[in-house]
């Protein structure tokens, strides 16, 4: 760097800026806070192995059916991904159009009813519906109106 | 092709290309790559990049305070300061914290945004006048965008925790309070995409802004709009098996990665775009998030008038006192009629003689 000179002599040298991490402690705290917050999902699950939910299919009503007839109204993949849409379609069809019967993709007719069709076989809400709903933190509003037979039994026993 | 088209098309084609890469990859049975390997790599790049950047910033010395002119700085005791002055130009640590909180949580400095426009004014000889007016739409768009993003990120923790903490399911319920459609439409997702489109539209339609916008400005916007859109499509249109998705997500965070079969391609597109966003973060303008905390104008107390701040790399300067100067130039100064501390001796005697 060029030296600066005035009429009185030298007056400037190259500034010596210290090379270091400034405010080291504050920066470290900031980085730690950032890491802790952003890895929260990792250390909350540390060393855990979470088994996937197993919705129970073996209700008395299903076991009673012959092996061949143990199928739902549509295939498994469709039911897993779209059963909520199906139920809402049923609701609108029954309540708005008064059409109580629904035909599936194979041409079979079913009564469009959660309590009387679905839960005829899947009588076990806590072992079936709630398994996955709780797993993915979904709160469907079906049960605001629909009663499950399980609950009625439980209530009757409590009396 | 002009400057604007080149930049916006580069960004758009990049995002569409990324979507195509993920789609083709999953159709070619590369679920393990897109579902496990790339997310882990993206996370590593994200954390390493941000720490690297923050340490790099911390190497810059900031010896002096930079008071902003938005508020009266603490000075003489009779100069009144309102609460706004104290928050905008804080002289104590708690108020500095307050300023930072306002900036981080409420985007205080963006709220001051003004817009300058030439408005037609026939009564004037120039036929136009320049008007500066307070412009809050950018602030509104930005705050809607950021808070929607925050809510969405927190909501997604339901895939990464088991059992799901209560506040996450509560947030989901509040977010879906409109109870419209099945699955319930989350307000935050719609707000994110709309606010993103506003921020994009503003860059495209305003000529001044378009002139200073580069591909690196459009790319994050397209990317985030893409993430929002794929998420919305996945939730409401092209359904995927959500239980399998959670299995994959939990596998990632418990460090026992699994790739459950039967998750639709749109999920992998969504996940891949998120991974690209994470990996891109430390190299882009998105660093304004950690950068805000490292901003000298925001994180330093403005106490310049209260405390002496010495430049740490000051070297001993050979300086000259006024008397040395006067000694050297006394006679010339006397002749020029300048006031002097000591009158020149010869002149004094001359004066006496007169």
mmCIF file of C-alpha atoms in Angstrom, chain B:
data_model
loop_
_atom_site.group_PDB
_atom_site.id
_atom_site.type_symbol
_atom_site.label_atom_id
_atom_site.label_comp_id
_atom_site.label_asym_id
_atom_site.label_seq_id
_atom_site.Cartn_x
_atom_site.Cartn_y
_atom_site.Cartn_z
ATOM 1 C CA UNK B 1 -34.987 -12.038 -26.324
ATOM 2 C CA UNK B 2 -34.778 -9.100 -23.956
ATOM 3 C CA UNK B 3 -33.253 -8.953 -20.520
ATOM 4 C CA UNK B 4 -36.532 -9.455 -18.675
ATOM 5 C CA UNK B 5 -37.692 -12.443 -20.698
ATOM 6 C CA UNK B 6 -34.299 -14.109 -20.437
ATOM 7 C CA UNK B 7 -34.283 -13.860 -16.637
ATOM 8 C CA UNK B 8 -37.852 -14.912 -16.018
ATOM 9 C CA UNK B 9 -37.709 -17.765 -18.513
ATOM 10 C CA UNK B 10 -34.446 -19.080 -17.074
ATOM 11 C CA UNK B 11 -36.067 -19.275 -13.629
ATOM 12 C CA UNK B 12 -39.324 -20.755 -14.918
ATOM 13 C CA UNK B 13 -37.585 -23.387 -17.037
ATOM 14 C CA UNK B 14 -35.341 -24.290 -14.095
ATOM 15 C CA UNK B 15 -38.329 -24.972 -11.837
ATOM 16 C CA UNK B 16 -40.263 -26.862 -14.527
ATOM 17 C CA UNK B 17 -37.091 -28.849 -15.216
ATOM 18 C CA UNK B 18 -36.779 -29.757 -11.540
ATOM 19 C CA UNK B 19 -40.390 -30.939 -11.513
ATOM 20 C CA UNK B 20 -39.700 -33.045 -14.611
ATOM 21 C CA UNK B 21 -36.529 -34.496 -13.071
ATOM 22 C CA UNK B 22 -38.403 -35.657 -9.972
ATOM 23 C CA UNK B 23 -41.340 -36.978 -11.985
ATOM 24 C CA UNK B 24 -39.212 -38.937 -14.424
ATOM 25 C CA UNK B 25 -36.979 -40.168 -11.603
ATOM 26 C CA UNK B 26 -39.885 -41.574 -9.626
ATOM 27 C CA UNK B 27 -41.436 -43.124 -12.727
ATOM 28 C CA UNK B 28 -38.033 -44.800 -13.179
ATOM 29 C CA UNK B 29 -38.282 -46.257 -9.648
ATOM 30 C CA UNK B 30 -35.711 -43.968 -8.031
ATOM 31 C CA UNK B 31 -37.856 -43.559 -4.879
ATOM 32 C CA UNK B 32 -34.880 -44.267 -2.625
ATOM 33 C CA UNK B 33 -32.882 -41.451 -4.231
ATOM 34 C CA UNK B 34 -35.698 -38.893 -4.142
ATOM 35 C CA UNK B 35 -37.219 -39.991 -0.852
ATOM 36 C CA UNK B 36 -34.118 -40.572 1.280
ATOM 37 C CA UNK B 37 -30.753 -39.667 -0.271
ATOM 38 C CA UNK B 38 -31.625 -36.236 -1.655
ATOM 39 C CA UNK B 39 -33.500 -35.043 1.479
ATOM 40 C CA UNK B 40 -30.532 -35.928 3.707
ATOM 41 C CA UNK B 41 -28.092 -34.271 1.309
ATOM 42 C CA UNK B 42 -30.254 -31.154 1.070
ATOM 43 C CA UNK B 43 -30.447 -30.910 4.870
ATOM 44 C CA UNK B 44 -26.666 -31.227 5.167
ATOM 45 C CA UNK B 45 -26.105 -28.502 2.565
ATOM 46 C CA UNK B 46 -28.685 -26.308 4.292
ATOM 47 C CA UNK B 47 -27.115 -26.517 7.752
ATOM 48 C CA UNK B 48 -23.509 -26.438 6.614
ATOM 49 C CA UNK B 49 -24.148 -23.561 4.221
ATOM 50 C CA UNK B 50 -25.915 -21.410 6.766
ATOM 51 C CA UNK B 51 -23.290 -21.973 9.461
ATOM 52 C CA UNK B 52 -20.561 -21.198 6.917
ATOM 53 C CA UNK B 53 -22.286 -17.982 5.898
ATOM 54 C CA UNK B 54 -22.938 -16.820 9.438
ATOM 55 C CA UNK B 55 -19.320 -17.405 10.438
ATOM 56 C CA UNK B 56 -18.164 -15.612 7.314
ATOM 57 C CA UNK B 57 -20.308 -12.615 8.224
ATOM 58 C CA UNK B 58 -19.030 -12.741 11.804
ATOM 59 C CA UNK B 59 -15.483 -12.267 10.491
ATOM 60 C CA UNK B 60 -16.291 -8.730 9.363
ATOM 61 C CA UNK B 61 -15.455 -6.207 12.067
ATOM 62 C CA UNK B 62 -18.184 -3.674 12.779
ATOM 63 C CA UNK B 63 -16.511 -1.219 15.175
ATOM 64 C CA UNK B 64 -18.975 1.629 14.861
ATOM 65 C CA UNK B 65 -22.665 1.953 15.491
ATOM 66 C CA UNK B 66 -24.897 2.841 12.577
ATOM 67 C CA UNK B 67 -27.858 4.770 13.973
ATOM 68 C CA UNK B 68 -30.816 4.891 11.644
ATOM 69 C CA UNK B 69 -32.420 8.247 11.076
ATOM 70 C CA UNK B 70 -35.898 6.945 11.727
ATOM 71 C CA UNK B 71 -35.849 7.988 15.379
ATOM 72 C CA UNK B 72 -34.279 10.630 17.621
ATOM 73 C CA UNK B 73 -31.091 9.206 19.044
ATOM 74 C CA UNK B 74 -30.425 9.550 22.763
ATOM 75 C CA UNK B 75 -28.638 12.842 23.170
ATOM 76 C CA UNK B 76 -29.031 15.789 25.522
ATOM 77 C CA UNK B 77 -31.495 15.136 28.352
ATOM 78 C CA UNK B 78 -33.955 17.839 27.250
ATOM 79 C CA UNK B 79 -34.407 16.274 23.797
ATOM 80 C CA UNK B 80 -37.648 14.367 24.120
ATOM 81 C CA UNK B 81 -37.844 10.799 22.820
ATOM 82 C CA UNK B 82 -41.081 8.937 22.297
ATOM 83 C CA UNK B 83 -41.430 5.165 22.557
ATOM 84 C CA UNK B 84 -41.162 4.971 18.767
ATOM 85 C CA UNK B 85 -37.853 6.863 18.877
ATOM 86 C CA UNK B 86 -36.554 4.545 21.545
ATOM 87 C CA UNK B 87 -37.518 1.493 19.488
ATOM 88 C CA UNK B 88 -36.268 2.852 16.169
ATOM 89 C CA UNK B 89 -33.014 4.225 17.542
ATOM 90 C CA UNK B 90 -32.458 2.297 20.764
ATOM 91 C CA UNK B 91 -29.785 3.277 23.230
ATOM 92 C CA UNK B 92 -30.208 0.313 25.598
ATOM 93 C CA UNK B 93 -30.134 -3.425 25.082
ATOM 94 C CA UNK B 94 -33.829 -4.132 25.866
ATOM 95 C CA UNK B 95 -34.921 -1.635 23.234
ATOM 96 C CA UNK B 96 -32.454 -3.090 20.736
ATOM 97 C CA UNK B 97 -34.100 -6.425 21.405
ATOM 98 C CA UNK B 98 -37.454 -4.720 20.870
ATOM 99 C CA UNK B 99 -36.324 -3.294 17.550
ATOM 100 C CA UNK B 100 -35.074 -6.691 16.439
ATOM 101 C CA UNK B 101 -38.334 -8.333 17.511
ATOM 102 C CA UNK B 102 -40.369 -5.747 15.585
ATOM 103 C CA UNK B 103 -38.198 -6.294 12.546
ATOM 104 C CA UNK B 104 -38.337 -10.093 12.695
ATOM 105 C CA UNK B 105 -41.979 -10.487 13.708
ATOM 106 C CA UNK B 106 -43.635 -7.432 12.122
ATOM 107 C CA UNK B 107 -41.250 -6.385 9.291
ATOM 108 C CA UNK B 108 -40.979 -2.877 10.770
ATOM 109 C CA UNK B 109 -38.632 -1.443 8.146
ATOM 110 C CA UNK B 110 -40.732 -2.764 5.271
ATOM 111 C CA UNK B 111 -43.745 -1.077 6.844
ATOM 112 C CA UNK B 112 -41.992 2.236 6.165
ATOM 113 C CA UNK B 113 -41.844 1.396 2.469
ATOM 114 C CA UNK B 114 -42.740 4.312 0.214
ATOM 115 C CA UNK B 115 -43.359 4.473 -3.477
ATOM 116 C CA UNK B 116 -42.390 7.329 -5.767
ATOM 117 C CA UNK B 117 -44.554 7.899 -8.792
ATOM 118 C CA UNK B 118 -44.988 10.475 -11.513
ATOM 119 C CA UNK B 119 -48.630 11.489 -11.488
ATOM 120 C CA UNK B 120 -50.309 13.496 -14.217
ATOM 121 C CA UNK B 121 -50.883 17.111 -13.150
ATOM 122 C CA UNK B 122 -52.231 19.228 -16.022
ATOM 123 C CA UNK B 123 -52.179 22.424 -13.966
ATOM 124 C CA UNK B 124 -48.388 22.233 -13.732
ATOM 125 C CA UNK B 125 -46.129 23.393 -16.574
ATOM 126 C CA UNK B 126 -44.330 19.983 -16.610
ATOM 127 C CA UNK B 127 -47.681 18.210 -16.827
ATOM 128 C CA UNK B 128 -46.665 15.809 -14.052
ATOM 129 C CA UNK B 129 -45.652 15.779 -10.449
ATOM 130 C CA UNK B 130 -43.551 13.389 -8.405
ATOM 131 C CA UNK B 131 -45.435 11.926 -5.468
ATOM 132 C CA UNK B 132 -43.947 9.888 -2.641
ATOM 133 C CA UNK B 133 -46.582 7.943 -0.816
ATOM 134 C CA UNK B 134 -46.707 5.286 1.846
ATOM 135 C CA UNK B 135 -47.115 1.919 0.183
ATOM 136 C CA UNK B 136 -48.203 -0.885 2.456
ATOM 137 C CA UNK B 137 -49.137 -3.554 -0.111
ATOM 138 C CA UNK B 138 -45.627 -4.954 -0.299
ATOM 139 C CA UNK B 139 -45.555 -5.201 3.481
ATOM 140 C CA UNK B 140 -48.923 -6.924 3.507
ATOM 141 C CA UNK B 141 -47.909 -9.355 0.768
ATOM 142 C CA UNK B 142 -44.602 -10.112 2.473
ATOM 143 C CA UNK B 143 -46.056 -10.649 5.927
ATOM 144 C CA UNK B 144 -48.865 -12.847 4.574
ATOM 145 C CA UNK B 145 -46.308 -14.871 2.626
ATOM 146 C CA UNK B 146 -43.905 -15.359 5.535
ATOM 147 C CA UNK B 147 -46.494 -16.161 8.183
ATOM 148 C CA UNK B 148 -48.311 -18.563 5.870
ATOM 149 C CA UNK B 149 -44.984 -20.267 5.243
ATOM 150 C CA UNK B 150 -44.278 -20.482 8.978
ATOM 151 C CA UNK B 151 -47.697 -21.982 9.723
ATOM 152 C CA UNK B 152 -47.239 -24.505 6.915
ATOM 153 C CA UNK B 153 -43.801 -25.556 8.158
ATOM 154 C CA UNK B 154 -45.071 -26.004 11.732
ATOM 155 C CA UNK B 155 -48.147 -27.865 10.474
ATOM 156 C CA UNK B 156 -45.902 -30.273 8.571
ATOM 157 C CA UNK B 157 -44.353 -31.334 11.878
ATOM 158 C CA UNK B 158 -47.346 -33.651 12.216
ATOM 159 C CA UNK B 159 -45.561 -35.913 9.748
ATOM 160 C CA UNK B 160 -42.346 -35.855 11.758
ATOM 161 C CA UNK B 161 -43.647 -36.487 15.278
ATOM 162 C CA UNK B 162 -45.425 -39.417 16.855
ATOM 163 C CA UNK B 163 -47.437 -38.831 18.949
ATOM 164 C CA UNK B 164 -48.285 -35.460 17.421
ATOM 165 C CA UNK B 165 -47.905 -32.653 20.001
ATOM 166 C CA UNK B 166 -51.154 -30.959 20.875
ATOM 167 C CA UNK B 167 -50.198 -27.500 19.586
ATOM 168 C CA UNK B 168 -49.568 -28.866 16.093
ATOM 169 C CA UNK B 169 -52.995 -30.464 15.802
ATOM 170 C CA UNK B 170 -54.489 -27.315 17.334
ATOM 171 C CA UNK B 171 -52.716 -25.181 14.727
ATOM 172 C CA UNK B 172 -54.100 -27.457 12.023
ATOM 173 C CA UNK B 173 -57.610 -27.019 13.388
ATOM 174 C CA UNK B 174 -57.272 -23.231 13.527
ATOM 175 C CA UNK B 175 -55.775 -23.189 10.034
ATOM 176 C CA UNK B 176 -58.696 -25.251 8.724
ATOM 177 C CA UNK B 177 -61.392 -23.320 10.555
ATOM 178 C CA UNK B 178 -63.270 -22.525 7.329
ATOM 179 C CA UNK B 179 -64.326 -26.217 7.227
ATOM 180 C CA UNK B 180 -64.603 -26.030 3.488
ATOM 181 C CA UNK B 181 -64.135 -29.095 1.275
ATOM 182 C CA UNK B 182 -62.762 -32.478 2.325
ATOM 183 C CA UNK B 183 -59.945 -32.684 3.314
ATOM 184 C CA UNK B 184 -60.519 -29.324 4.998
ATOM 185 C CA UNK B 185 -58.866 -26.480 3.100
ATOM 186 C CA UNK B 186 -56.027 -24.936 5.072
ATOM 187 C CA UNK B 187 -56.101 -21.153 4.792
ATOM 188 C CA UNK B 188 -52.309 -20.908 5.030
ATOM 189 C CA UNK B 189 -51.738 -22.905 1.838
ATOM 190 C CA UNK B 190 -54.046 -20.693 -0.195
ATOM 191 C CA UNK B 191 -52.540 -17.525 1.324
ATOM 192 C CA UNK B 192 -48.997 -18.727 0.564
ATOM 193 C CA UNK B 193 -49.693 -19.295 -3.109
ATOM 194 C CA UNK B 194 -51.713 -16.076 -3.504
ATOM 195 C CA UNK B 195 -49.092 -13.957 -1.717
ATOM 196 C CA UNK B 196 -46.358 -15.632 -3.776
ATOM 197 C CA UNK B 197 -48.253 -14.810 -6.948
ATOM 198 C CA UNK B 198 -48.640 -11.213 -5.764
ATOM 199 C CA UNK B 199 -44.902 -10.912 -5.104
ATOM 200 C CA UNK B 200 -44.218 -12.391 -8.534
ATOM 201 C CA UNK B 201 -46.827 -10.251 -10.283
ATOM 202 C CA UNK B 202 -45.383 -7.135 -8.715
ATOM 203 C CA UNK B 203 -41.953 -7.927 -10.183
ATOM 204 C CA UNK B 204 -43.431 -8.587 -13.599
ATOM 205 C CA UNK B 205 -45.836 -5.658 -13.897
ATOM 206 C CA UNK B 206 -43.845 -2.819 -12.334
ATOM 207 C CA UNK B 207 -41.296 -1.675 -14.975
ATOM 208 C CA UNK B 208 -38.833 -0.291 -12.411
ATOM 209 C CA UNK B 209 -38.873 -3.522 -10.509
ATOM 210 C CA UNK B 210 -38.691 -5.639 -13.631
ATOM 211 C CA UNK B 211 -35.553 -3.775 -14.618
ATOM 212 C CA UNK B 212 -33.737 -4.740 -11.420
ATOM 213 C CA UNK B 213 -35.097 -8.320 -11.198
ATOM 214 C CA UNK B 214 -32.787 -11.182 -12.089
ATOM 215 C CA UNK B 215 -33.298 -14.906 -12.516
ATOM 216 C CA UNK B 216 -32.222 -15.308 -8.889
ATOM 217 C CA UNK B 217 -35.203 -13.165 -7.864
ATOM 218 C CA UNK B 218 -37.719 -15.142 -9.880
ATOM 219 C CA UNK B 219 -36.348 -18.597 -9.111
ATOM 220 C CA UNK B 220 -37.207 -18.723 -5.366
ATOM 221 C CA UNK B 221 -40.657 -17.323 -6.112
ATOM 222 C CA UNK B 222 -41.365 -19.915 -8.786
ATOM 223 C CA UNK B 223 -39.922 -22.593 -6.528
ATOM 224 C CA UNK B 224 -42.077 -21.683 -3.530
ATOM 225 C CA UNK B 225 -45.186 -21.245 -5.668
ATOM 226 C CA UNK B 226 -44.358 -24.659 -7.133
ATOM 227 C CA UNK B 227 -44.037 -26.184 -3.663
ATOM 228 C CA UNK B 228 -47.346 -24.651 -2.596
ATOM 229 C CA UNK B 229 -49.116 -25.751 -5.755
ATOM 230 C CA UNK B 230 -47.866 -29.340 -5.642
ATOM 231 C CA UNK B 231 -48.811 -29.493 -1.960
ATOM 232 C CA UNK B 232 -52.317 -28.231 -2.645
ATOM 233 C CA UNK B 233 -52.742 -30.562 -5.632
ATOM 234 C CA UNK B 234 -51.533 -33.497 -3.547
ATOM 235 C CA UNK B 235 -53.931 -32.720 -0.709
ATOM 236 C CA UNK B 236 -57.050 -31.910 -2.682
ATOM 237 C CA UNK B 237 -56.759 -33.448 -6.152
ATOM 238 C CA UNK B 238 -54.176 -36.174 -6.764
ATOM 239 C CA UNK B 239 -54.464 -37.921 -3.430
ATOM 240 C CA UNK B 240 -51.567 -39.896 -2.023
ATOM 241 C CA UNK B 241 -51.565 -42.442 0.776
ATOM 242 C CA UNK B 242 -50.874 -40.061 3.640
ATOM 243 C CA UNK B 243 -50.120 -42.860 6.086
ATOM 244 C CA UNK B 244 -47.269 -44.069 3.861
ATOM 245 C CA UNK B 245 -46.031 -40.483 3.587
ATOM 246 C CA UNK B 246 -45.821 -40.229 7.341
ATOM 247 C CA UNK B 247 -43.954 -43.532 7.481
ATOM 248 C CA UNK B 248 -41.359 -42.130 5.086
ATOM 249 C CA UNK B 249 -41.099 -38.833 6.994
ATOM 250 C CA UNK B 250 -40.753 -40.588 10.349
ATOM 251 C CA UNK B 251 -38.176 -42.916 8.830
ATOM 252 C CA UNK B 252 -36.075 -39.906 7.876
ATOM 253 C CA UNK B 253 -36.140 -38.283 11.320
ATOM 254 C CA UNK B 254 -35.681 -41.501 13.298
ATOM 255 C CA UNK B 255 -32.664 -42.283 11.082
ATOM 256 C CA UNK B 256 -34.245 -45.559 9.994
ATOM 257 C CA UNK B 257 -35.209 -44.519 6.471
ATOM 258 C CA UNK B 258 -37.882 -46.567 4.765
ATOM 259 C CA UNK B 259 -39.476 -46.176 1.362
ATOM 260 C CA UNK B 260 -43.051 -47.416 1.627
ATOM 261 C CA UNK B 261 -44.548 -48.488 -1.661
ATOM 262 C CA UNK B 262 -47.498 -46.801 -3.238
ATOM 263 C CA UNK B 263 -46.820 -43.086 -2.721
ATOM 264 C CA UNK B 264 -47.824 -41.097 -5.804
ATOM 265 C CA UNK B 265 -45.260 -39.294 -7.958
ATOM 266 C CA UNK B 266 -46.635 -35.877 -6.967
ATOM 267 C CA UNK B 267 -45.384 -36.423 -3.425
ATOM 268 C CA UNK B 268 -41.834 -36.921 -4.678
ATOM 269 C CA UNK B 269 -42.106 -33.821 -6.870
ATOM 270 C CA UNK B 270 -43.227 -31.834 -3.818
ATOM 271 C CA UNK B 271 -40.443 -33.283 -1.659
ATOM 272 C CA UNK B 272 -37.793 -32.705 -4.331
ATOM 273 C CA UNK B 273 -38.760 -29.034 -4.709
ATOM 274 C CA UNK B 274 -38.508 -28.624 -0.926
ATOM 275 C CA UNK B 275 -35.067 -30.255 -0.996
ATOM 276 C CA UNK B 276 -33.967 -27.894 -3.765
ATOM 277 C CA UNK B 277 -35.219 -24.958 -1.704
ATOM 278 C CA UNK B 278 -33.219 -26.153 1.315
ATOM 279 C CA UNK B 279 -30.051 -26.741 -0.686
ATOM 280 C CA UNK B 280 -30.433 -23.454 -2.553
ATOM 281 C CA UNK B 281 -31.028 -21.450 0.609
ATOM 282 C CA UNK B 282 -27.396 -20.788 1.655
ATOM 283 C CA UNK B 283 -26.438 -19.567 -1.811
ATOM 284 C CA UNK B 284 -29.262 -17.165 -2.440
ATOM 285 C CA UNK B 285 -31.160 -14.068 -1.432
ATOM 286 C CA UNK B 286 -33.130 -16.292 0.936
ATOM 287 C CA UNK B 287 -30.249 -15.748 3.356
ATOM 288 C CA UNK B 288 -32.002 -12.562 4.403
ATOM 289 C CA UNK B 289 -33.460 -14.723 7.164
ATOM 290 C CA UNK B 290 -30.232 -15.334 9.128
ATOM 291 C CA UNK B 291 -28.788 -12.118 7.698
ATOM 292 C CA UNK B 292 -31.390 -10.053 9.491
ATOM 293 C CA UNK B 293 -29.983 -11.144 12.843
ATOM 294 C CA UNK B 294 -26.483 -10.172 11.719
ATOM 295 C CA UNK B 295 -27.451 -6.707 10.405
ATOM 296 C CA UNK B 296 -25.385 -4.014 12.151
ATOM 297 C CA UNK B 297 -28.122 -1.431 11.685
ATOM 298 C CA UNK B 298 -30.549 -3.696 13.533
ATOM 299 C CA UNK B 299 -28.532 -5.532 16.166
ATOM 300 C CA UNK B 300 -26.331 -2.753 17.539
ATOM 301 C CA UNK B 301 -27.322 -0.266 20.198
ATOM 302 C CA UNK B 302 -27.229 3.303 18.875
ATOM 303 C CA UNK B 303 -25.291 4.841 21.739
ATOM 304 C CA UNK B 304 -22.771 6.855 19.709
ATOM 305 C CA UNK B 305 -23.489 10.019 21.675
ATOM 306 C CA UNK B 306 -23.282 8.264 25.024
ATOM 307 C CA UNK B 307 -20.311 5.939 24.690
ATOM 308 C CA UNK B 308 -16.971 6.513 22.976
ATOM 309 C CA UNK B 309 -16.382 3.848 20.345
ATOM 310 C CA UNK B 310 -12.738 3.542 19.334
ATOM 311 C CA UNK B 311 -11.761 1.970 16.076
ATOM 312 C CA UNK B 312 -9.982 -1.239 17.118
ATOM 313 C CA UNK B 313 -7.442 -0.998 14.329
ATOM 314 C CA UNK B 314 -6.453 2.584 15.077
ATOM 315 C CA UNK B 315 -2.713 3.020 14.741
ATOM 316 C CA UNK B 316 -0.825 5.791 16.570
ATOM 317 C CA UNK B 317 -1.245 8.839 14.370
ATOM 318 C CA UNK B 318 1.369 11.564 14.447
ATOM 319 C CA UNK B 319 -0.860 14.584 14.764
ATOM 320 C CA UNK B 320 -0.167 18.292 15.062
ATOM 321 C CA UNK B 321 -1.566 20.692 17.574
ATOM 322 C CA UNK B 322 -2.916 24.063 16.620
ATOM 323 C CA UNK B 323 0.027 25.779 18.289
ATOM 324 C CA UNK B 324 2.512 23.877 16.103
ATOM 325 C CA UNK B 325 0.572 25.085 13.082
ATOM 326 C CA UNK B 326 0.454 28.663 14.301
ATOM 327 C CA UNK B 327 4.164 28.619 15.122
ATOM 328 C CA UNK B 328 4.946 27.633 11.584
ATOM 329 C CA UNK B 329 2.606 30.013 9.790
ATOM 330 C CA UNK B 330 2.331 32.875 12.283
ATOM 331 C CA UNK B 331 3.610 35.611 10.020
ATOM 332 C CA UNK B 332 1.602 34.554 6.997
ATOM 333 C CA UNK B 333 -1.495 34.342 9.181
ATOM 334 C CA UNK B 334 -0.811 37.777 10.624
ATOM 335 C CA UNK B 335 -0.478 39.247 7.159
ATOM 336 C CA UNK B 336 -3.740 37.592 6.119
ATOM 337 C CA UNK B 337 -5.385 39.251 9.144
ATOM 338 C CA UNK B 338 -6.256 35.973 10.897
ATOM 339 C CA UNK B 339 -6.704 35.998 14.696
ATOM 340 C CA UNK B 340 -3.646 34.612 16.501
ATOM 341 C CA UNK B 341 -2.978 33.263 19.973
ATOM 342 C CA UNK B 342 0.460 34.890 20.088
ATOM 343 C CA UNK B 343 1.131 38.001 18.056
ATOM 344 C CA UNK B 344 4.435 37.902 16.125
ATOM 345 C CA UNK B 345 7.185 39.708 18.075
ATOM 346 C CA UNK B 346 8.500 41.836 15.212
ATOM 347 C CA UNK B 347 5.044 43.030 14.402
ATOM 348 C CA UNK B 348 4.387 43.833 18.046
ATOM 349 C CA UNK B 349 7.394 46.133 18.259
ATOM 350 C CA UNK B 350 6.399 47.781 14.980
ATOM 351 C CA UNK B 351 3.002 48.436 16.406
ATOM 352 C CA UNK B 352 4.443 49.967 19.534
ATOM 353 C CA UNK B 353 6.617 52.241 17.503
ATOM 354 C CA UNK B 354 3.644 53.577 15.691
#
